[in-house]
Amino acid sequence: MKKMLIAGNWKMHTNAFESVKLIEYIYGGIKDKNLNCKVLVCPPFTSLYPVSQVLKGSKVLLGAQNCHEEIEGAYTGEISVRMLRNIGCSHVIIGHSERRTYFGETNDLLNKKLKVILERPLSPIFCIGETLEERRAGNTFDVLSLQLEEGLDGIEGEDFERTVIAYEPVWAIGTGVAATDEQVKEAHDWLRGKLAEMRGEAARETILLYGGSMKPKNAESLLSIDNVNGGLIGGASLDPESFLKIIESAESVNK
Ligand code: PGA
């Protein structure tokens, strides 16, 4: 089994100076440890370079929160995966529900983004998840199926192996109300099965992250669930003590 992945999504928080302080604190807490899990931080674009300088030569991974679907061109205001790779990113979060909701990103567009990331070759963290209305209407698995089928269309072999999937129920993001262990277990067991149906054996090794109000107090039980291979953490990743505690929980789970 691949190593667990603990990823911090800093969203649109921290300026360049605050990012450096935050990563110095986090890195200070883990640099002398021989961690079993992988740690990834995804600061805003403007902080990627300063954070990369602090992390130079370390094992902590750097990721971005989005990218454009083209490698280069006249797209004022956009950032390409080529720029991200050049700055030392290994991962890019794609299809976060905030991007789907506020920026109208569709599965079709996300599929293009995934392909351009994989071509470079970086690892996408492809986010999927249902809204509360969809869950209440009993449509959770139809929604997740469509997101996976359209989003991963044509992504196979090595590309598929490099793709991380993050299950983030929209109603659990930033609300302080995480999904229950039972809900996460149900969704992740289903996900593993669905990916196996779609891509066969390779799905056994897919890293499946859970995201949505993961905190020090619930991290250990969430990370202990069989088909959970790590977490995508928003709010709690901005508090270095909390993020370090979640990393400790991942270490204690020892998968
Ligand atoms: P949260 O965010 O941990 O603050 O709920 C998770 C995410 O949006 O990835």
Short mmCIF file of C-alpha atoms and ligand atoms in Angstrom, two decimals:
data_model
loop_
_atom_site.label_atom_id
_atom_site.label_comp_id
_atom_site.label_asym_id
_atom_site.label_seq_id
_atom_site.Cartn_x
_atom_site.Cartn_y
_atom_site.Cartn_z
CA MET A 1 0.00 0.00 0.00
CA LYS A 2 1.17 3.51 -0.75
CA LYS A 3 1.96 5.84 2.15
CA MET A 4 -0.77 7.93 3.76
CA LEU A 5 -0.98 11.51 2.54
CA ILE A 6 -1.80 14.43 4.83
CA ALA A 7 -2.49 17.50 2.70
CA GLY A 8 -3.17 21.06 3.84
CA ASN A 9 -5.31 23.28 1.64
CA TRP A 10 -4.64 26.85 2.74
CA LYS A 11 -7.25 28.26 0.32
CA MET A 12 -7.16 32.07 -0.04
CA HIS A 13 -5.48 32.57 3.34
CA THR A 14 -2.01 33.82 4.25
CA ASN A 15 0.10 36.38 2.44
CA ALA A 16 3.68 35.55 1.52
CA PHE A 17 5.05 36.49 4.96
CA GLU A 18 2.36 34.64 6.89
CA SER A 19 2.91 31.57 4.71
CA VAL A 20 6.58 31.49 5.54
CA LYS A 21 5.82 31.72 9.26
CA LEU A 22 3.25 28.94 8.97
CA ILE A 23 5.47 26.56 7.02
CA GLU A 24 8.44 27.23 9.26
CA TYR A 25 6.34 26.24 12.25
CA ILE A 26 4.99 23.12 10.58
CA TYR A 27 8.35 22.08 9.21
CA GLY A 28 9.98 22.73 12.57
CA GLY A 29 7.58 20.19 14.08
CA ILE A 30 8.40 17.37 11.67
CA LYS A 31 11.86 17.91 10.29
CA ASP A 32 13.59 15.68 12.83
CA LYS A 33 11.03 12.92 12.58
CA ASN A 34 11.21 9.99 10.30
CA LEU A 35 7.61 10.16 9.15
CA ASN A 36 5.83 7.26 7.66
CA CYS A 37 3.16 9.43 6.02
CA LYS A 38 3.68 12.03 3.32
CA VAL A 39 2.96 15.66 4.13
CA LEU A 40 1.80 18.13 1.47
CA VAL A 41 0.99 21.83 1.77
CA CYS A 42 -0.99 23.78 -0.83
CA PRO A 43 -0.56 27.52 -0.23
CA PRO A 44 -2.00 30.25 -2.47
CA PHE A 45 -0.08 30.91 -5.72
CA THR A 46 1.70 33.98 -4.36
CA SER A 47 3.14 31.94 -1.50
CA LEU A 48 4.37 28.96 -3.50
CA TYR A 49 7.81 30.37 -4.16
CA PRO A 50 8.59 31.56 -0.61
CA VAL A 51 7.25 28.30 0.84
CA SER A 52 9.31 26.31 -1.67
CA GLN A 53 12.42 28.07 -0.40
CA VAL A 54 11.74 27.01 3.18
CA LEU A 55 11.08 23.43 2.04
CA LYS A 56 14.15 23.13 -0.19
CA GLY A 57 15.77 19.75 0.32
CA SER A 58 12.99 18.56 2.66
CA LYS A 59 10.54 15.73 2.12
CA VAL A 60 7.50 17.96 2.60
CA LEU A 61 5.62 18.21 -0.67
CA LEU A 62 4.32 21.38 -2.29
CA GLY A 63 1.06 21.66 -4.19
CA ALA A 64 -1.13 24.25 -5.86
CA GLN A 65 -4.89 24.70 -5.50
CA ASN A 66 -5.74 25.05 -9.18
CA CYS A 67 -4.22 25.50 -12.63
CA HIS A 68 -5.28 26.39 -16.15
CA GLU A 69 -6.05 23.65 -18.66
CA GLU A 70 -3.51 24.92 -21.20
CA ILE A 71 0.25 24.84 -20.79
CA GLU A 72 0.86 28.36 -22.05
CA GLY A 73 -0.86 31.16 -23.90
CA ALA A 74 -2.77 34.41 -23.84
CA TYR A 75 -4.87 33.72 -20.74
CA THR A 76 -4.50 36.85 -18.66
CA GLY A 77 -4.45 36.14 -14.97
CA GLU A 78 -4.05 32.37 -15.24
CA ILE A 79 -1.34 30.01 -13.95
CA SER A 80 -0.17 26.97 -15.89
CA VAL A 81 1.02 23.63 -14.65
CA ARG A 82 4.37 24.30 -16.32
CA MET A 83 4.90 27.25 -13.97
CA LEU A 84 3.86 25.15 -11.01
CA ARG A 85 6.24 22.36 -11.85
CA ASN A 86 9.07 24.82 -12.34
CA ILE A 87 8.52 26.18 -8.84
CA GLY A 88 8.68 22.72 -7.26
CA CYS A 89 5.04 21.61 -7.04
CA SER A 90 4.36 17.89 -7.13
CA HIS A 91 0.58 18.07 -6.72
CA VAL A 92 -2.36 20.21 -7.85
CA ILE A 93 -5.81 20.18 -6.25
CA ILE A 94 -8.45 19.99 -8.97
CA GLY A 95 -12.21 20.29 -8.79
CA HIS A 96 -12.52 21.48 -5.21
CA SER A 97 -16.21 22.10 -4.54
CA GLU A 98 -15.49 25.81 -4.07
CA ARG A 99 -14.17 25.92 -7.64
CA ARG A 100 -17.09 23.90 -8.94
CA THR A 101 -19.59 26.14 -7.14
CA TYR A 102 -18.12 29.64 -7.39
CA PHE A 103 -16.24 29.32 -10.68
CA GLY A 104 -18.56 26.98 -12.53
CA GLU A 105 -15.93 24.29 -13.15
CA THR A 106 -17.52 21.30 -14.85
CA ASN A 107 -16.37 17.68 -14.99
CA ASP A 108 -15.48 18.25 -18.63
CA LEU A 109 -13.15 21.16 -17.81
CA LEU A 110 -11.69 19.26 -14.85
CA ASN A 111 -10.92 16.32 -17.12
CA LYS A 112 -8.84 18.67 -19.31
CA LYS A 113 -7.04 20.02 -16.25
CA LEU A 114 -6.32 16.52 -14.95
CA LYS A 115 -4.83 15.57 -18.31
CA VAL A 116 -2.56 18.59 -18.54
CA ILE A 117 -1.32 17.98 -14.97
CA LEU A 118 -0.63 14.32 -15.67
CA GLU A 119 1.20 15.15 -18.88
CA ARG A 120 3.76 17.28 -17.01
CA PRO A 121 3.88 14.88 -14.99
CA LEU A 122 2.44 16.00 -11.67
CA SER A 123 -0.16 14.36 -9.45
CA PRO A 124 -3.68 15.75 -9.40
CA ILE A 125 -5.80 15.57 -6.27
CA PHE A 126 -9.20 15.23 -7.84
CA CYS A 127 -11.99 16.33 -5.47
CA ILE A 128 -15.47 14.87 -5.63
CA GLY A 129 -18.42 15.12 -3.29
CA GLU A 130 -22.16 15.55 -2.99
CA THR A 131 -24.16 18.47 -1.63
CA LEU A 132 -26.56 18.09 1.29
CA GLU A 133 -29.57 18.20 -1.05
CA GLU A 134 -28.09 15.47 -3.20
CA ARG A 135 -27.42 13.32 -0.14
CA ARG A 136 -30.92 13.90 1.24
CA ALA A 137 -32.43 12.97 -2.10
CA GLY A 138 -30.50 9.68 -2.00
CA ASN A 139 -28.37 10.65 -5.00
CA THR A 140 -24.91 10.58 -3.39
CA PHE A 141 -23.54 7.68 -5.37
CA ASP A 142 -25.04 8.83 -8.68
CA VAL A 143 -23.33 12.18 -8.22
CA LEU A 144 -19.99 10.60 -7.29
CA SER A 145 -20.26 8.16 -10.21
CA LEU A 146 -20.75 10.94 -12.72
CA GLN A 147 -17.92 13.01 -11.26
CA LEU A 148 -15.58 10.02 -11.50
CA GLU A 149 -16.68 8.83 -14.93
CA GLU A 150 -16.55 12.24 -16.59
CA GLY A 151 -13.59 13.57 -14.63
CA LEU A 152 -11.39 10.51 -15.18
CA ASP A 153 -12.44 9.88 -18.76
CA GLY A 154 -9.42 8.63 -20.74
CA ILE A 155 -7.14 8.65 -17.68
CA GLU A 156 -5.63 5.22 -17.41
CA GLY A 157 -2.45 3.28 -16.67
CA GLU A 158 0.33 5.25 -15.05
CA ASP A 159 -1.70 8.43 -15.19
CA PHE A 160 -4.47 6.84 -13.20
CA GLU A 161 -1.95 5.47 -10.71
CA ARG A 162 -0.66 8.98 -10.07
CA THR A 163 -4.13 10.41 -9.52
CA VAL A 164 -5.26 11.01 -5.93
CA ILE A 165 -9.00 11.15 -5.23
CA ALA A 166 -10.36 13.30 -2.41
CA TYR A 167 -13.87 12.58 -1.19
CA GLU A 168 -15.16 15.82 0.24
CA PRO A 169 -18.87 15.93 1.02
CA VAL A 170 -19.74 19.56 0.32
CA TRP A 171 -21.83 19.84 3.49
CA ALA A 172 -18.80 18.94 5.64
CA ILE A 173 -16.39 21.50 4.17
CA GLY A 174 -15.68 24.39 6.50
CA THR A 175 -18.79 23.68 8.55
CA GLY A 176 -17.15 22.04 11.56
CA VAL A 177 -19.43 19.06 10.97
CA ALA A 178 -17.40 16.21 9.54
CA ALA A 179 -19.06 13.17 8.02
CA THR A 180 -19.45 10.40 10.57
CA ASP A 181 -17.07 7.45 10.52
CA GLU A 182 -19.92 5.31 9.16
CA GLN A 183 -20.66 7.75 6.34
CA VAL A 184 -16.98 7.97 5.42
CA LYS A 185 -16.57 4.21 5.52
CA GLU A 186 -19.61 3.71 3.31
CA ALA A 187 -18.42 6.31 0.78
CA HIS A 188 -14.80 5.13 0.67
CA ASP A 189 -15.71 1.44 0.38
CA TRP A 190 -18.04 2.37 -2.46
CA LEU A 191 -15.32 4.51 -4.06
CA ARG A 192 -12.76 1.72 -4.00
CA GLY A 193 -15.29 -0.60 -5.62
CA LYS A 194 -16.32 1.93 -8.24
CA LEU A 195 -12.71 2.67 -9.19
CA ALA A 196 -12.03 -1.06 -9.43
CA GLU A 197 -14.98 -1.39 -11.79
CA MET A 198 -13.59 1.47 -13.87
CA ARG A 199 -9.84 0.73 -13.81
CA GLY A 200 -9.42 -2.79 -12.43
CA GLU A 201 -6.51 -3.84 -10.21
CA ALA A 202 -4.85 -0.42 -10.27
CA ALA A 203 -7.66 0.93 -8.09
CA ARG A 204 -6.41 -1.03 -5.11
CA GLU A 205 -3.50 1.38 -4.77
CA THR A 206 -5.36 4.63 -5.41
CA ILE A 207 -4.86 7.12 -2.60
CA LEU A 208 -8.31 8.08 -1.29
CA LEU A 209 -8.35 11.17 0.90
CA TYR A 210 -11.20 12.28 3.10
CA GLY A 211 -11.80 16.03 3.41
CA GLY A 212 -14.35 18.08 5.34
CA SER A 213 -13.81 19.39 8.87
CA MET A 214 -10.99 17.00 9.71
CA LYS A 215 -9.55 18.20 13.03
CA PRO A 216 -7.21 16.83 15.69
CA LYS A 217 -10.20 15.44 17.60
CA ASN A 218 -11.62 13.32 14.77
CA ALA A 219 -8.49 12.69 12.67
CA GLU A 220 -7.44 9.44 14.27
CA SER A 221 -10.78 7.70 13.88
CA LEU A 222 -11.29 9.00 10.33
CA LEU A 223 -7.77 8.00 9.28
CA SER A 224 -8.23 4.53 10.79
CA ILE A 225 -11.05 3.70 8.37
CA ASP A 226 -9.94 1.01 5.94
CA ASN A 227 -10.18 2.77 2.62
CA VAL A 228 -9.10 6.17 3.89
CA ASN A 229 -5.49 6.84 2.90
CA GLY A 230 -5.13 10.35 4.22
CA GLY A 231 -6.83 13.70 4.59
CA LEU A 232 -7.33 16.97 2.75
CA ILE A 233 -7.47 19.55 5.48
CA GLY A 234 -8.63 23.14 5.15
CA GLY A 235 -9.25 25.14 8.34
CA ALA A 236 -7.12 22.99 10.63
CA SER A 237 -4.12 23.22 8.29
CA LEU A 238 -3.88 26.96 9.00
CA ASP A 239 -3.27 26.28 12.67
CA PRO A 240 0.16 24.65 12.77
CA GLU A 241 -0.46 22.91 16.10
CA SER A 242 -3.63 21.33 14.77
CA PHE A 243 -2.00 20.31 11.52
CA LEU A 244 0.91 18.73 13.41
CA LYS A 245 -1.54 16.83 15.62
CA ILE A 246 -3.31 15.46 12.54
CA ILE A 247 0.07 14.33 11.17
CA GLU A 248 0.70 12.62 14.53
CA SER A 249 -2.66 10.87 14.24
CA ALA A 250 -1.73 9.60 10.77
CA GLU A 251 1.52 8.29 12.21
CA SER A 252 -0.25 6.52 15.06
CA VAL A 253 -2.67 4.82 12.68
CA ASN A 254 0.29 3.15 11.01
CA LYS A 255 -1.29 1.77 7.85
P1 PGA B 1 -12.14 22.10 5.93
O1 PGA B 1 -11.84 22.18 4.36
O2 PGA B 1 -11.12 21.15 6.52
O3 PGA B 1 -11.97 23.49 6.43
O4 PGA B 1 -13.52 21.59 6.07
C1 PGA B 1 -11.50 21.03 3.63
C2 PGA B 1 -11.30 21.42 2.18
O5 PGA B 1 -11.99 22.33 1.72
O6 PGA B 1 -10.47 20.83 1.47
#
